[in-house]
């Protein structure tokens, strides 16, 4: 757990390196000033390669330093949310037996053991690699400290939750040696209650199904979750799966998860008697049922674990780890009688461990409640004008940009919305968003076909004013991060048809309050004034397969490469000429040249 009560140094840099022996995906960095989070970002936003696998977050580190106006020498310490020395814990009796059972190749087993021995005995060499990467950004490099990966996940969930005490579940593919951990958390910090070992991984099992269905593990799990409501929980599939795995609080999915994703896919093919799928355009009913059954089994297991460790009279629940991005699972957990309140860290995947690493040594009561994730870089109008002029692009500034954009949305236009500091985490929450009218299925189809260039069966999500919670959501509550799913009120579905999951009429909203994002709140308010609906369709501002845009240049490029009608860069509006093959957004629109 954490070391509550340790005095904070002035500047702390937390770095998730995503290098060999330290996790492999979603590198990130965050900087804390006297314990207060000032800036945080994933490296993918700067490299423009989704998840930035195997990369050291040099650019994110530099952005942290630049934001605070400091150099490497001004830092008091660097914290890494991965304790390499703990990796040796993998080589326990069960792991060895599993390795023997699954890897008949003696050289392969020997190499695996040698690798863990290397990590354990020579972890200082790994930190030397971190030092050299940091030195490439600036010198002198301060002391580097390590904290356990799952403990950092847990701190990222509990410390900013606003709860005085909670049960915390951290569930991911694998930490140094652990895949699921149950924690008790209170004002003294975190206490590890139960550890499920790394080879027994719910994230690993779900990742194997993800690849079996033709997606990429550690990237396409959300697509499997989105596919699940189109299918049914299939007893025949479930019987086959549960011959290989055990569910319940003492679950064991190691038959699929222990040997890595590739061998997990092979094992699934054997268990299910089917070959893995190639391509993801259309799915058979059986494949939809596999997604639904896998999702149901995941929900069953995690809810069983939660019920077993929540206090008898009920209590608060916090979640982090990549599996906590599964918003349908979060819906099941939210609905448990034993759960009083729930907080899911919006940056739940590995990038969020940088946040936990910066908080873990603080008293939880000293960490402010998380109110938003607008932790990245913002651009002023002068900088945006410079980029437009450099590219020879005309723009105009309406008397009231927010009102102008609301009118365009109500008229069916598709809008790129770029304002303020960019979001940390996988969701665009109104600062780097593509917006549309939520009232018609046509909006959904146009965004899928002409803007996001993605599979047509995937649903979109809404941003709604808090006043819409009781109107549109069943058992609704605040959900500012698009990480919870709700059933919808049947008689109001026609008003928000573009943001419902077609398979089950659920929705995954961002609820917006004025203090959190005044500009975005006002935009939705203006849209409501025109349409009577306090909701907009909101999806991330990026083309298929790329990270969310961060800079004006990227927004401009995507605007011209996608079927968007309007681009709002702070208060400046860019529109396409009618002759470009996309209808102009208004008769008064400025006609502009292409990039």
Coordinates of C-alpha atoms in Angstrom, one line a residue:
X1 CA 0.0 0.0 0.0
X2 CA 1.0 3.6 0.3
X3 CA 3.0 5.4 2.9
X4 CA 0.5 7.9 4.1
X5 CA 1.9 10.8 6.0
X6 CA 5.2 11.1 4.1
X7 CA 6.0 14.8 3.5
X8 CA 5.7 15.8 -0.1
X9 CA 8.6 17.3 -2.0
X10 CA 7.9 20.3 -4.2
X11 CA 7.9 18.7 -7.7
X12 CA 7.2 15.1 -8.2
X13 CA 7.3 13.5 -11.7
X14 CA 5.4 10.2 -12.1
X15 CA 6.4 8.2 -15.2
X16 CA 4.8 5.0 -16.5
X17 CA 7.6 3.9 -18.8
X18 CA 6.0 1.0 -20.8
X19 CA 9.3 -0.6 -21.5
X20 CA 10.5 -4.2 -21.3
X21 CA 9.9 -5.5 -17.7
X22 CA 7.7 -2.5 -16.9
X23 CA 4.4 -3.1 -18.6
X24 CA 4.3 -2.6 -22.3
X25 CA 1.5 -0.2 -23.3
X26 CA 0.0 3.2 -22.5
X27 CA 3.1 5.0 -21.3
X28 CA 2.3 8.3 -19.6
X29 CA 3.6 11.0 -17.3
X30 CA 2.1 13.3 -14.6
X31 CA 3.6 16.1 -12.6
X32 CA 2.7 17.2 -9.0
X33 CA 3.4 20.5 -7.4
X34 CA 3.4 20.2 -3.6
X35 CA 1.3 17.1 -4.0
X36 CA -1.2 18.7 -6.4
X37 CA -1.7 17.2 -9.8
X38 CA -0.8 19.9 -12.4
X39 CA -0.5 18.0 -15.7
X40 CA -0.9 14.5 -17.1
X41 CA -0.9 12.9 -20.5
X42 CA -0.4 9.7 -22.4
X43 CA 2.6 9.4 -24.7
X44 CA 0.3 8.3 -27.6
X45 CA -1.0 11.9 -27.8
X46 CA 2.4 13.1 -28.9
X47 CA 3.7 10.1 -30.9
X48 CA 0.3 9.8 -32.7
X49 CA 0.6 6.0 -32.4
X50 CA -2.3 4.5 -30.4
X51 CA -1.2 3.0 -27.0
X52 CA 2.5 3.9 -27.9
X53 CA 3.5 0.3 -27.1
X54 CA 7.0 -0.2 -25.7
X55 CA 7.7 3.5 -25.7
X56 CA 9.3 5.7 -23.0
X57 CA 7.1 8.8 -22.5
X58 CA 9.8 11.4 -23.3
X59 CA 7.4 13.8 -25.0
X60 CA 4.9 13.5 -22.1
X61 CA 7.7 14.1 -19.6
X62 CA 8.7 17.2 -21.6
X63 CA 5.1 18.4 -21.7
X64 CA 4.9 18.0 -17.9
X65 CA 8.0 20.1 -17.3
X66 CA 7.0 22.7 -19.9
X67 CA 3.6 23.2 -18.3
X68 CA 5.1 23.9 -14.9
X69 CA 8.0 25.9 -16.4
X70 CA 10.6 23.7 -14.8
X71 CA 13.6 21.6 -15.8
X72 CA 14.6 18.1 -14.9
X73 CA 16.9 19.6 -12.2
X74 CA 14.0 21.3 -10.5
X75 CA 12.3 17.9 -9.7
X76 CA 12.7 16.5 -6.2
X77 CA 12.0 12.9 -7.3
X78 CA 10.7 10.7 -10.0
X79 CA 8.2 7.9 -9.1
X80 CA 7.7 4.8 -11.4
X81 CA 4.5 2.8 -10.9
X82 CA 6.3 -0.5 -11.4
X83 CA 8.5 -2.4 -8.9
X84 CA 10.6 -4.6 -11.1
X85 CA 12.0 -6.6 -8.1
X86 CA 8.4 -7.9 -7.4
X87 CA 8.4 -9.8 -10.7
X88 CA 10.3 -12.6 -9.1
X89 CA 7.1 -13.4 -7.2
X90 CA 5.7 -14.8 -10.4
X91 CA 8.0 -17.8 -10.1
X92 CA 6.1 -19.6 -7.3
X93 CA 5.1 -23.2 -7.3
X94 CA 1.8 -22.7 -9.1
X95 CA 3.4 -20.7 -11.9
X96 CA 6.2 -23.2 -12.4
X97 CA 3.7 -26.1 -12.5
X98 CA 1.6 -24.1 -15.0
X99 CA 4.7 -23.3 -17.1
X100 CA 5.6 -27.0 -17.2
X101 CA 2.1 -28.0 -18.2
X102 CA 1.8 -25.4 -21.0
X103 CA 5.3 -25.1 -22.4
X104 CA 6.8 -28.4 -23.4
X105 CA 9.9 -26.7 -24.8
X106 CA 12.7 -26.9 -22.2
X107 CA 14.6 -24.0 -23.8
X108 CA 11.5 -21.8 -23.6
X109 CA 10.9 -22.6 -19.9
X110 CA 14.6 -22.0 -19.2
X111 CA 14.5 -18.7 -20.9
X112 CA 11.4 -17.6 -19.1
X113 CA 12.9 -18.5 -15.7
X114 CA 16.2 -16.7 -16.6
X115 CA 14.2 -13.6 -17.6
X116 CA 12.4 -13.4 -14.2
X117 CA 15.7 -14.0 -12.4
X118 CA 17.2 -11.2 -14.4
X119 CA 14.4 -8.8 -13.5
X120 CA 14.7 -9.7 -9.8
X121 CA 18.4 -9.6 -9.4
X122 CA 19.2 -6.8 -11.8
X123 CA 16.2 -4.4 -11.4
X124 CA 18.7 -1.6 -10.9
X125 CA 19.7 -2.0 -14.6
X126 CA 16.1 -1.4 -15.6
X127 CA 16.0 1.8 -13.6
X128 CA 19.3 2.7 -15.3
X129 CA 17.4 2.6 -18.5
X130 CA 14.8 4.9 -17.0
X131 CA 17.5 7.3 -15.9
X132 CA 19.1 7.4 -19.3
X133 CA 15.8 8.1 -21.0
X134 CA 15.1 11.0 -18.5
X135 CA 18.6 12.3 -19.0
X136 CA 17.8 12.6 -22.7
X137 CA 15.1 15.1 -21.7
X138 CA 17.2 17.0 -19.2
X139 CA 19.7 16.7 -16.4
X140 CA 20.4 16.2 -13.5
X141 CA 18.0 13.4 -13.1
X142 CA 16.7 13.2 -9.5
X143 CA 16.3 10.1 -7.3
X144 CA 14.0 7.5 -8.9
X145 CA 11.6 5.6 -6.6
X146 CA 9.4 2.6 -7.5
X147 CA 5.9 1.7 -6.3
X148 CA 4.0 -1.5 -6.9
X149 CA 1.8 -1.3 -10.1
X150 CA -1.5 -2.5 -8.6
X151 CA -0.9 -0.3 -5.5
X152 CA -0.7 2.7 -7.9
X153 CA -3.8 1.6 -9.6
X154 CA -5.5 1.4 -6.2
X155 CA -4.3 4.9 -5.1
X156 CA -5.5 6.3 -8.4
X157 CA -9.0 5.0 -7.6
X158 CA -9.3 5.7 -3.8
X159 CA -7.3 8.8 -3.1
X160 CA -9.3 11.2 -5.5
X161 CA -12.6 9.4 -4.8
X162 CA -13.7 11.7 -2.0
X163 CA -14.5 8.6 0.1
X164 CA -13.3 8.2 3.7
X165 CA -13.1 4.5 3.3
X166 CA -13.8 2.0 0.5
X167 CA -13.2 -1.5 -0.9
X168 CA -10.9 -1.1 -3.9
X169 CA -10.7 -3.6 -6.8
X170 CA -7.8 -3.3 -9.2
X171 CA -8.2 -5.6 -12.2
X172 CA -6.0 -5.7 -15.3
X173 CA -3.9 -8.0 -17.5
X174 CA -1.0 -8.3 -15.1
X175 CA 1.1 -6.2 -12.8
X176 CA 4.5 -7.4 -11.6
X177 CA 3.0 -10.6 -10.3
X178 CA -0.7 -9.9 -9.7
X179 CA -3.7 -9.6 -12.0
X180 CA -6.6 -8.8 -9.6
X181 CA -6.1 -7.3 -6.1
X182 CA -8.7 -6.5 -3.4
X183 CA -7.8 -3.6 -1.1
X184 CA -9.2 -2.0 2.0
X185 CA -8.7 1.7 2.0
X186 CA -9.2 4.4 4.6
X187 CA -7.5 7.5 5.9
X188 CA -4.3 5.5 6.6
X189 CA -4.0 4.4 3.0
X190 CA -4.3 1.0 1.3
X191 CA -4.2 -2.5 2.7
X192 CA -3.8 -5.5 0.4
X193 CA -6.5 -8.0 1.3
X194 CA -6.3 -10.6 -1.5
X195 CA -4.1 -11.1 -4.5
X196 CA -5.0 -13.2 -7.6
X197 CA -1.8 -14.1 -9.3
X198 CA -0.7 -12.7 -12.7
X199 CA -1.2 -16.0 -14.6
X200 CA -4.9 -16.0 -13.4
X201 CA -5.9 -12.9 -15.3
X202 CA -9.4 -11.8 -16.1
X203 CA -7.9 -9.1 -18.4
X204 CA -5.8 -11.9 -20.1
X205 CA -8.9 -14.1 -20.6
X206 CA -10.9 -11.2 -22.1
X207 CA -7.9 -10.2 -24.2
X208 CA -7.7 -13.8 -25.6
X209 CA -11.4 -13.6 -26.6
X210 CA -10.8 -10.2 -28.1
X211 CA -8.1 -11.6 -30.4
X212 CA -10.2 -14.8 -31.1
X213 CA -12.9 -12.4 -32.4
X214 CA -10.5 -10.7 -34.8
X215 CA -9.6 -7.6 -32.7
X216 CA -6.3 -6.8 -31.0
X217 CA -5.8 -7.5 -27.3
X218 CA -5.2 -4.5 -25.1
X219 CA -6.9 -2.4 -27.8
X220 CA -10.2 -4.0 -28.9
X221 CA -11.7 -5.1 -25.6
X222 CA -14.2 -2.2 -25.8
X223 CA -15.4 -3.5 -29.1
X224 CA -16.1 -6.9 -27.6
X225 CA -18.1 -5.2 -24.9
X226 CA -19.9 -3.2 -27.6
X227 CA -20.6 -6.4 -29.5
X228 CA -22.0 -8.3 -26.5
X229 CA -25.5 -6.8 -26.4
X230 CA -26.1 -8.0 -29.9
X231 CA -25.8 -11.6 -28.7
X232 CA -27.3 -13.8 -26.0
X233 CA -25.7 -15.6 -23.1
X234 CA -25.3 -19.0 -24.8
X235 CA -25.5 -22.1 -22.5
X236 CA -23.6 -24.3 -25.0
X237 CA -20.7 -21.8 -25.2
X238 CA -20.8 -21.3 -21.4
X239 CA -20.6 -25.0 -20.8
X240 CA -17.5 -25.3 -23.0
X241 CA -15.8 -22.3 -21.4
X242 CA -16.6 -23.4 -17.8
X243 CA -15.0 -26.8 -18.5
X244 CA -11.7 -24.9 -18.9
X245 CA -12.2 -22.1 -16.3
X246 CA -13.8 -21.7 -12.9
X247 CA -16.0 -18.8 -11.9
X248 CA -16.9 -17.3 -8.5
X249 CA -14.9 -15.5 -5.9
X250 CA -12.2 -18.2 -6.1
X251 CA -12.1 -18.0 -9.9
X252 CA -9.5 -19.6 -12.0
X253 CA -9.1 -18.6 -15.7
X254 CA -5.4 -19.6 -15.9
X255 CA -6.2 -22.3 -18.5
X256 CA -6.8 -19.5 -21.0
X257 CA -4.8 -16.6 -19.5
X258 CA -1.6 -18.2 -18.2
X259 CA 0.5 -18.6 -21.3
X260 CA -0.1 -15.2 -23.0
X261 CA -2.6 -14.0 -25.5
X262 CA -1.5 -16.1 -28.5
X263 CA -1.6 -19.4 -26.7
X264 CA -4.8 -18.3 -25.0
X265 CA -6.4 -17.9 -28.5
X266 CA -5.1 -21.4 -29.4
X267 CA -6.6 -22.8 -26.1
X268 CA -10.0 -21.1 -26.9
X269 CA -10.0 -22.6 -30.4
X270 CA -9.5 -26.0 -28.8
X271 CA -12.1 -25.5 -26.0
X272 CA -14.7 -24.0 -28.3
X273 CA -14.0 -26.3 -31.3
X274 CA -13.8 -23.3 -33.7
X275 CA -11.1 -21.4 -35.5
X276 CA -10.4 -17.7 -34.6
X277 CA -12.1 -15.1 -36.7
X278 CA -10.3 -13.1 -39.4
X279 CA -11.8 -9.6 -39.9
X280 CA -14.4 -7.7 -37.9
X281 CA -16.9 -6.4 -40.4
X282 CA -19.8 -8.7 -39.8
X283 CA -20.3 -11.3 -37.1
X284 CA -22.3 -14.6 -36.9
X285 CA -24.9 -15.1 -34.2
X286 CA -22.5 -17.5 -32.5
X287 CA -19.7 -14.9 -32.4
X288 CA -22.1 -12.4 -31.0
X289 CA -23.1 -15.0 -28.4
X290 CA -19.4 -15.6 -27.5
X291 CA -19.0 -11.9 -26.8
X292 CA -22.2 -11.8 -24.7
X293 CA -21.2 -15.0 -22.8
X294 CA -17.7 -13.8 -22.1
X295 CA -19.0 -10.4 -20.9
X296 CA -21.5 -12.1 -18.6
X297 CA -18.9 -14.4 -17.1
X298 CA -16.6 -11.4 -16.5
X299 CA -19.4 -9.6 -14.8
X300 CA -20.4 -12.6 -12.7
X301 CA -16.8 -13.1 -11.4
X302 CA -16.1 -9.5 -10.5
X303 CA -19.4 -9.0 -8.9
X304 CA -18.8 -12.2 -6.8
X305 CA -15.4 -10.8 -5.7
X306 CA -16.9 -7.5 -4.8
X307 CA -19.8 -9.0 -2.8
X308 CA -17.4 -11.2 -0.9
X309 CA -15.1 -8.3 0.2
X310 CA -17.5 -5.4 0.6
X311 CA -18.5 -4.9 4.3
X312 CA -21.6 -6.9 5.4
X313 CA -23.8 -3.8 5.7
X314 CA -22.6 -2.4 2.3
X315 CA -19.9 0.2 1.5
X316 CA -18.2 2.3 -1.1
X317 CA -16.4 0.7 -4.1
X318 CA -13.5 2.0 -6.1
X319 CA -12.2 0.5 -9.3
X320 CA -9.1 0.8 -11.5
X321 CA -7.0 -1.3 -13.9
X322 CA -7.8 -1.8 -17.6
X323 CA -10.8 -4.0 -16.9
X324 CA -12.4 -1.1 -15.1
X325 CA -12.9 0.6 -18.5
X326 CA -15.6 -2.1 -19.1
X327 CA -18.6 0.2 -18.4
X328 CA -21.1 -2.7 -18.7
X329 CA -19.3 -4.4 -15.8
X330 CA -19.4 -1.2 -13.9
X331 CA -23.2 -1.1 -14.4
X332 CA -23.5 -4.5 -12.8
X333 CA -21.3 -3.4 -9.9
X334 CA -23.3 -0.1 -9.4
X335 CA -26.5 -2.1 -9.1
X336 CA -25.3 -4.3 -6.3
X337 CA -27.2 -3.8 -3.1
X338 CA -23.9 -3.9 -1.2
X339 CA -22.5 -0.9 -3.2
X340 CA -23.4 2.4 -1.6
X341 CA -21.3 4.7 -3.9
X342 CA -18.9 3.8 -6.7
X343 CA -15.9 5.7 -8.1
X344 CA -14.1 4.4 -11.2
X345 CA -10.8 6.1 -12.0
X346 CA -11.5 7.6 -15.5
X347 CA -7.8 6.9 -16.5
X348 CA -8.3 3.3 -15.3
X349 CA -5.8 1.7 -17.7
X350 CA -2.0 1.7 -17.2
X351 CA -1.6 5.3 -18.1
X352 CA -3.5 6.1 -14.9
X353 CA -0.8 4.5 -12.7
X354 CA 1.2 7.7 -13.1
X355 CA -1.6 9.5 -11.2
X356 CA -1.6 6.8 -8.5
X357 CA 2.2 7.0 -8.2
X358 CA 2.0 10.7 -7.5
X359 CA -0.8 10.3 -4.9
X360 CA 0.2 7.0 -3.2
X361 CA 2.5 8.6 -0.5
X362 CA 0.0 11.3 0.4
X363 CA -2.7 11.1 3.1
X364 CA -5.8 10.3 1.0
X365 CA -7.7 13.1 2.8
X366 CA -5.1 15.6 1.3
X367 CA -5.9 14.6 -2.2
X368 CA -8.7 16.7 -3.7
X369 CA -11.7 14.9 -5.1
X370 CA -11.3 14.4 -8.8
X371 CA -13.6 16.8 -10.7
X372 CA -12.3 16.5 -14.3
X373 CA -9.5 15.1 -16.4
X374 CA -8.6 18.2 -18.4
X375 CA -4.9 17.7 -17.6
X376 CA -3.2 18.2 -21.0
X377 CA -2.1 21.2 -23.1
X378 CA -4.4 24.1 -24.2
X379 CA -3.9 26.5 -27.0
X380 CA -4.8 30.2 -27.1
X381 CA -6.4 31.9 -30.0
X382 CA -3.2 33.5 -31.1
X383 CA -1.4 30.2 -31.5
X384 CA -4.4 28.8 -33.4
X385 CA -4.5 31.8 -35.8
X386 CA -0.8 31.3 -36.5
X387 CA -1.4 27.6 -37.5
X388 CA -4.4 28.5 -39.7
X389 CA -2.5 31.3 -41.4
X390 CA 0.6 29.1 -41.9
X391 CA -1.7 26.5 -43.7
X392 CA -3.5 29.2 -45.7
X393 CA -6.8 28.4 -44.1
X394 CA -9.5 31.0 -43.7
X395 CA -11.5 31.2 -40.5
X396 CA -14.1 33.5 -39.0
X397 CA -15.1 34.5 -35.5
X398 CA -18.9 34.7 -34.9
X399 CA -20.4 37.1 -32.4
X400 CA -21.2 34.1 -30.3
X401 CA -19.3 30.9 -31.3
X402 CA -21.1 28.7 -28.8
X403 CA -24.5 29.8 -30.1
X404 CA -23.3 29.4 -33.7
X405 CA -22.2 25.8 -33.1
X406 CA -25.4 24.9 -31.3
X407 CA -27.4 26.2 -34.3
X408 CA -25.3 24.1 -36.6
X409 CA -25.8 21.0 -34.5
X410 CA -29.5 21.5 -34.4
X411 CA -29.4 21.8 -38.2
X412 CA -27.8 18.4 -38.5
X413 CA -24.2 19.5 -39.0
X414 CA -21.2 17.4 -37.7
X415 CA -18.9 19.5 -35.7
X416 CA -15.2 19.2 -34.6
X417 CA -15.0 20.9 -31.2
X418 CA -11.5 21.9 -30.0
X419 CA -11.2 23.9 -26.8
X420 CA -9.3 24.2 -23.5
X421 CA -6.9 21.6 -22.2
X422 CA -7.0 18.1 -23.7
X423 CA -8.3 15.2 -21.6
X424 CA -6.2 12.5 -20.1
X425 CA -7.7 9.0 -20.5
X426 CA -9.5 7.2 -23.3
X427 CA -12.6 9.4 -23.5
X428 CA -13.1 12.8 -25.1
X429 CA -15.2 14.8 -22.6
X430 CA -16.0 18.0 -24.4
X431 CA -12.6 19.5 -25.2
X432 CA -11.4 17.3 -28.1
X433 CA -14.8 16.0 -29.3
X434 CA -16.8 15.4 -32.5
X435 CA -20.4 16.5 -31.8
X436 CA -23.7 15.7 -33.5
X437 CA -27.4 15.9 -33.0
X438 CA -28.4 12.9 -30.8
X439 CA -32.0 12.7 -32.0
X440 CA -31.8 10.8 -35.2
X441 CA -30.3 7.5 -36.3
X442 CA -29.0 9.4 -39.4
X443 CA -26.6 11.2 -37.1
X444 CA -25.2 7.9 -35.9
X445 CA -24.8 6.6 -39.4
X446 CA -23.2 9.8 -40.8
X447 CA -20.6 9.9 -37.9
X448 CA -19.8 6.2 -38.4
X449 CA -19.6 6.3 -42.2
X450 CA -18.1 9.7 -43.0
X451 CA -16.3 10.8 -39.9
X452 CA -15.0 7.9 -37.7
X453 CA -14.7 5.4 -40.5
X454 CA -15.4 2.6 -38.1
X455 CA -17.7 -0.5 -37.8
X456 CA -21.3 0.5 -38.2
X457 CA -22.5 -1.6 -35.3
X458 CA -20.6 0.3 -32.7
X459 CA -22.7 2.7 -30.6
X460 CA -22.0 6.3 -29.7
X461 CA -22.4 8.0 -26.3
X462 CA -24.1 11.2 -25.2
X463 CA -23.0 14.3 -23.2
X464 CA -26.0 15.5 -21.2
X465 CA -26.6 18.3 -18.7
X466 CA -27.2 16.9 -15.2
X467 CA -30.9 17.9 -15.5
X468 CA -31.2 15.2 -18.1
X469 CA -30.1 12.4 -15.7
X470 CA -33.6 11.7 -14.3
X471 CA -35.2 12.4 -17.7
X472 CA -33.3 9.8 -19.7
X473 CA -31.6 7.4 -17.3
X474 CA -33.1 4.6 -15.2
X475 CA -31.5 4.9 -11.7
X476 CA -29.4 7.6 -13.0
X477 CA -26.5 9.3 -11.2
X478 CA -23.6 11.6 -12.0
X479 CA -21.3 10.0 -14.5
X480 CA -18.8 12.7 -15.7
X481 CA -16.4 10.3 -17.4
X482 CA -18.4 8.1 -19.7
X483 CA -17.4 5.0 -17.7
X484 CA -20.8 3.9 -16.4
X485 CA -23.7 2.4 -18.4
X486 CA -27.4 2.9 -17.7
X487 CA -30.7 1.7 -18.9
X488 CA -32.8 4.4 -20.5
X489 CA -36.3 5.6 -20.0
X490 CA -38.4 3.9 -22.7
X491 CA -40.7 6.8 -23.5
X492 CA -37.7 9.2 -24.0
X493 CA -35.6 7.1 -26.3
X494 CA -36.8 8.8 -29.4
X495 CA -35.1 12.0 -28.3
X496 CA -31.7 10.4 -28.0
X497 CA -31.9 7.5 -30.5
X498 CA -28.4 8.1 -31.9
X499 CA -26.7 7.6 -28.5
X500 CA -28.4 4.3 -27.5
X501 CA -26.8 0.9 -27.9
X502 CA -29.0 -0.7 -30.6
X503 CA -28.6 -4.1 -28.9
X504 CA -30.1 -3.2 -25.5
X505 CA -31.0 0.5 -25.5
X506 CA -28.5 1.3 -22.8
X507 CA -26.3 4.4 -22.9
X508 CA -22.9 5.4 -21.6
X509 CA -23.3 9.1 -20.7
X510 CA -21.0 12.0 -19.8
X511 CA -23.0 14.1 -17.3
X512 CA -21.9 17.7 -17.5
X513 CA -22.1 20.3 -14.7
X514 CA -21.4 24.0 -15.2
X515 CA -18.4 24.3 -12.9
X516 CA -16.7 21.4 -14.5
X517 CA -16.7 22.7 -18.1
X518 CA -18.6 26.0 -18.4
X519 CA -18.1 26.4 -22.1
X520 CA -19.3 22.9 -23.0
X521 CA -22.2 23.2 -20.5
X522 CA -23.3 26.3 -22.3
X523 CA -23.1 24.7 -25.7
X524 CA -25.4 21.9 -24.6
X525 CA -27.7 24.5 -22.9
X526 CA -27.9 26.4 -26.2
X527 CA -28.7 23.2 -28.1
X528 CA -31.5 22.5 -25.6
X529 CA -32.9 26.0 -26.1
X530 CA -33.3 25.2 -29.8
X531 CA -34.4 21.5 -29.6
X532 CA -35.7 20.9 -26.1
X533 CA -33.1 18.2 -25.7
X534 CA -30.2 18.8 -23.2
X535 CA -28.0 16.2 -24.9
X536 CA -25.5 16.0 -27.7
X537 CA -23.8 13.0 -29.3
X538 CA -20.1 13.2 -28.3
X539 CA -17.3 11.0 -29.7
X540 CA -13.6 11.5 -29.6
X541 CA -12.0 13.8 -32.1
X542 CA -9.9 11.3 -34.1
X543 CA -10.0 9.2 -37.2
X544 CA -10.3 5.4 -36.9
X545 CA -7.2 3.9 -35.3
X546 CA -5.5 7.1 -34.2
X547 CA -5.2 8.8 -30.8
X548 CA -7.4 11.7 -29.9
X549 CA -6.2 15.0 -31.4
X550 CA -4.2 17.3 -29.2
X551 CA -2.9 20.2 -31.3
X552 CA -4.7 22.5 -33.7
X553 CA -2.7 21.1 -36.7
X554 CA -4.1 17.6 -35.9
X555 CA -7.7 18.9 -35.6
X556 CA -7.3 20.8 -38.9
X557 CA -5.9 17.7 -40.7
X558 CA -8.7 15.5 -39.4
X559 CA -11.3 18.0 -40.2
X560 CA -10.4 18.0 -43.9
X561 CA -9.9 14.2 -43.9
X562 CA -13.3 13.4 -42.4
X563 CA -16.8 14.2 -43.3
X564 CA -17.1 17.1 -40.7
X565 CA -19.1 20.2 -41.7
X566 CA -17.7 22.6 -39.1
X567 CA -14.5 23.0 -37.0
X568 CA -14.6 25.2 -33.9
X569 CA -11.1 26.0 -32.7
X570 CA -11.8 28.0 -29.5
X571 CA -13.8 30.9 -30.9
X572 CA -12.6 30.5 -34.5
X573 CA -14.8 28.7 -37.0
X574 CA -13.5 26.8 -40.1
X575 CA -15.9 25.6 -42.7
X576 CA -15.7 23.7 -45.9
X577 CA -16.6 25.1 -49.3
X578 CA -19.6 23.7 -51.0
X579 CA -17.6 22.7 -54.1
X580 CA -15.5 20.4 -51.9
X581 CA -18.3 17.8 -52.1
X582 CA -19.5 18.5 -48.5
X583 CA -22.4 20.8 -48.1
X584 CA -21.6 24.2 -46.7
X585 CA -22.7 24.8 -43.1
X586 CA -24.5 28.0 -43.8
X587 CA -25.0 30.6 -46.5
X588 CA -22.8 33.1 -44.6
X589 CA -20.0 30.5 -44.2
X590 CA -16.5 31.7 -45.2
X591 CA -15.3 29.6 -48.1
X592 CA -11.8 28.3 -47.5
X593 CA -9.0 26.5 -49.3
X594 CA -7.9 23.0 -48.6
X595 CA -4.8 22.1 -46.6

